[in-house]
XYZ file of C-alpha atoms in Angstrom:
223
model
C 64.976 26.175 -14.893
C 61.869 23.853 -13.801
C 58.979 24.157 -16.476
C 55.423 25.661 -15.339
C 52.691 24.899 -17.752
C 50.553 28.083 -18.673
C 47.068 28.094 -18.046
C 46.420 27.252 -21.612
C 48.513 24.580 -21.923
C 46.896 23.140 -18.874
C 43.441 23.783 -19.875
C 44.377 21.461 -22.834
C 45.938 18.651 -20.939
C 42.516 19.285 -18.731
C 40.598 19.239 -22.191
C 42.478 15.679 -23.499
C 41.952 13.628 -19.945
C 38.313 14.187 -20.147
C 38.375 13.529 -23.753
C 39.936 10.398 -22.704
C 37.535 9.319 -20.315
C 34.657 9.854 -22.133
C 35.989 7.659 -24.794
C 36.817 4.442 -22.211
C 33.342 5.042 -20.653
C 30.609 2.931 -22.326
C 27.745 5.181 -23.812
C 24.424 5.676 -22.009
C 22.820 5.467 -25.066
C 24.623 1.550 -25.878
C 24.113 0.189 -22.224
C 20.444 -0.776 -22.419
C 21.102 -3.173 -25.903
C 24.498 -4.474 -24.519
C 22.666 -5.631 -21.187
C 19.731 -6.664 -23.101
C 22.055 -9.398 -24.890
C 23.505 -10.552 -22.071
C 20.584 -10.938 -20.547
C 18.829 -12.916 -23.664
C 21.731 -15.142 -23.628
C 21.373 -15.887 -19.736
C 17.491 -16.172 -20.119
C 16.633 -17.425 -23.344
C 14.131 -14.828 -23.725
C 14.782 -13.643 -27.454
C 16.661 -10.703 -28.036
C 14.296 -9.006 -30.267
C 12.045 -8.583 -27.958
C 13.996 -6.924 -24.924
C 15.114 -4.779 -27.435
C 11.955 -3.989 -28.066
C 10.373 -3.653 -24.983
C 13.693 -1.309 -23.749
C 12.627 1.109 -26.463
C 8.469 1.175 -25.575
C 9.828 1.526 -21.863
C 12.766 3.930 -22.290
C 12.863 5.286 -25.947
C 14.257 8.828 -25.876
C 12.079 10.802 -28.266
C 9.817 7.953 -27.782
C 9.700 4.069 -29.320
C 11.636 4.937 -31.858
C 14.446 6.276 -29.974
C 17.814 4.342 -28.128
C 16.169 3.062 -24.877
C 17.826 4.927 -22.035
C 19.640 3.602 -18.677
C 18.851 6.996 -16.549
C 15.311 7.003 -16.992
C 12.224 7.646 -14.741
C 8.906 7.627 -15.069
C 6.631 8.978 -11.991
C 3.424 9.783 -11.911
C 2.868 9.170 -15.676
C 5.929 11.652 -16.780
C 8.822 10.095 -18.212
C 12.460 11.923 -17.302
C 15.599 11.377 -18.942
C 18.584 11.919 -17.004
C 22.112 12.853 -17.843
C 23.709 10.655 -15.791
C 23.254 7.668 -13.305
C 24.109 9.879 -10.161
C 21.416 12.225 -11.128
C 18.679 9.688 -11.918
C 19.225 7.827 -8.706
C 19.222 11.432 -6.792
C 15.309 11.505 -8.500
C 14.648 9.095 -7.290
C 15.903 9.124 -3.514
C 13.460 12.289 -3.873
C 10.630 10.572 -5.284
C 10.461 8.324 -2.157
C 11.182 11.090 0.015
C 8.622 13.081 -0.872
C 6.134 10.494 -0.929
C 5.899 8.917 -4.908
C 4.293 5.444 -4.020
C 5.406 4.150 -7.284
C 7.349 4.754 -10.005
C 9.457 3.246 -12.921
C 13.133 3.085 -13.702
C 15.979 1.978 -15.671
C 16.505 0.437 -19.050
C 13.247 -1.137 -18.563
C 11.030 0.573 -16.403
C 11.044 -2.047 -13.397
C 8.421 -0.524 -10.701
C 10.205 0.522 -7.563
C 6.825 -0.905 -5.311
C 6.619 -4.326 -6.848
C 10.061 -5.037 -7.460
C 12.686 -3.160 -5.612
C 12.925 -5.286 -2.892
C 14.975 -7.552 -5.333
C 17.201 -5.016 -5.722
C 20.117 -4.121 -3.118
C 19.394 -0.190 -3.592
C 18.402 2.178 -6.161
C 22.076 2.173 -7.498
C 21.312 -1.278 -8.727
C 18.419 -1.192 -9.539
C 19.156 1.027 -12.271
C 22.476 -0.730 -13.033
C 21.788 -1.831 -16.607
C 23.181 -5.308 -16.633
C 20.738 -5.917 -13.685
C 17.973 -4.117 -15.124
C 17.748 -6.341 -18.002
C 18.608 -9.268 -16.170
C 15.509 -9.300 -13.978
C 13.241 -8.074 -16.659
C 14.209 -11.051 -18.568
C 14.119 -13.238 -15.921
C 10.448 -11.870 -15.031
C 9.373 -12.240 -18.863
C 10.632 -15.948 -18.884
C 8.591 -16.298 -15.414
C 5.568 -14.928 -17.337
C 6.194 -17.229 -20.618
C 6.103 -20.326 -18.492
C 2.646 -19.681 -17.236
C 1.380 -18.794 -20.628
C 3.542 -20.734 -22.952
C 3.206 -17.870 -25.450
C 5.287 -14.703 -25.900
C 3.073 -12.546 -26.450
C 1.019 -13.056 -23.704
C 4.148 -12.641 -21.691
C 4.754 -9.214 -23.289
C 1.094 -7.840 -22.381
C 1.304 -9.105 -18.820
C 5.136 -7.610 -18.288
C 2.804 -4.379 -18.662
C -0.429 -5.425 -16.980
C -2.832 -7.768 -16.478
C -5.666 -5.352 -17.388
C -7.070 -6.896 -20.820
C -7.065 -3.421 -22.687
C -3.779 -1.736 -21.334
C -2.217 -5.621 -22.397
C -3.141 -5.317 -25.908
C -2.449 -1.643 -26.350
C 1.042 -2.650 -24.863
C 1.690 -5.282 -26.934
C 0.460 -3.572 -30.073
C 3.363 -0.907 -29.147
C 5.889 -3.656 -28.462
C 4.948 -5.173 -32.389
C 5.010 -1.677 -34.220
C 8.726 -1.820 -32.674
C 9.213 -5.346 -33.685
C 7.869 -5.052 -37.285
C 8.409 -1.522 -38.231
C 11.102 0.717 -39.883
C 12.566 1.620 -37.145
C 12.983 -1.795 -35.627
C 16.388 -2.386 -33.034
C 19.105 -4.216 -34.810
C 20.035 -6.955 -32.440
C 24.188 -6.717 -31.132
C 26.397 -8.769 -33.760
C 26.134 -12.871 -32.893
C 28.802 -12.967 -30.553
C 27.323 -10.476 -27.901
C 25.007 -13.647 -27.810
C 27.114 -16.501 -27.320
C 23.774 -19.285 -27.863
C 20.403 -19.605 -29.905
C 17.171 -18.171 -28.107
C 15.194 -21.282 -27.715
C 11.514 -19.830 -27.794
C 9.696 -18.200 -30.658
C 9.183 -14.443 -31.674
C 5.989 -12.677 -31.572
C 4.665 -13.543 -35.245
C 1.298 -13.195 -36.436
C -0.570 -16.903 -36.929
C -1.724 -18.054 -40.155
C -5.286 -17.714 -42.162
C -8.114 -18.041 -39.393
C -5.887 -17.627 -36.723
C -4.362 -15.041 -34.201
C -1.683 -16.884 -33.606
C 0.505 -16.332 -30.683
C -0.781 -12.617 -30.569
C -3.467 -12.787 -27.819
C -3.424 -10.515 -24.824
C -3.679 -12.383 -21.652
C -7.632 -11.676 -20.044
C -6.964 -12.801 -16.510
C -5.855 -10.327 -13.590
C -3.004 -12.050 -12.007
C -1.021 -9.507 -9.800
C 1.080 -6.168 -10.034
C 3.454 -6.060 -13.040
C 6.095 -3.619 -14.477
C 5.303 -0.381 -15.136
C 2.787 -0.054 -11.968
C -0.191 -0.903 -13.829
C -2.787 -3.210 -13.100
């Protein structure tokens, strides 16, 4: 006699298989941090700065929340999608309806200014590629000024007021009670080479000086 599973048994098998797939797939809430650790290792950008920026840029529920890779900010509105496919579809719709500029992914890279550096929208949302580009851009900004605070400010904007507000948000994450915890040491194989954002000594502003020169378009779409 052949075995024919009942409908209930078949349903249980489906649920079990789905649970196994979910267990094997990485949690999107962790993908930005894992990608940030890899980008820090490869670029030398301090991991603390990358973790803080990702939370300011794509944190669900604000900067205190975990960064989310399937995030879009268009026309000042942030949307967190459940899946990459949904996010890519939404970004494609924005392009189709004439939205000229919007930000995507863990580090909210601006499609207008930085989209040409990726093969397609799917690649731009990819946490590893998104984080690697953001770290490379930050390293480039650091080379301009030799100051991480100025680099972080310019990551968002060259406008002094916007840059200062953004730097304050990143500092609040870095030094707040909800500061992100860096991935374990094995996730970052070598020590970062540069100093972190920190206040200067008495009578000094230290490195916390927002950039004042306007030099061009930046991630976030502000100028």
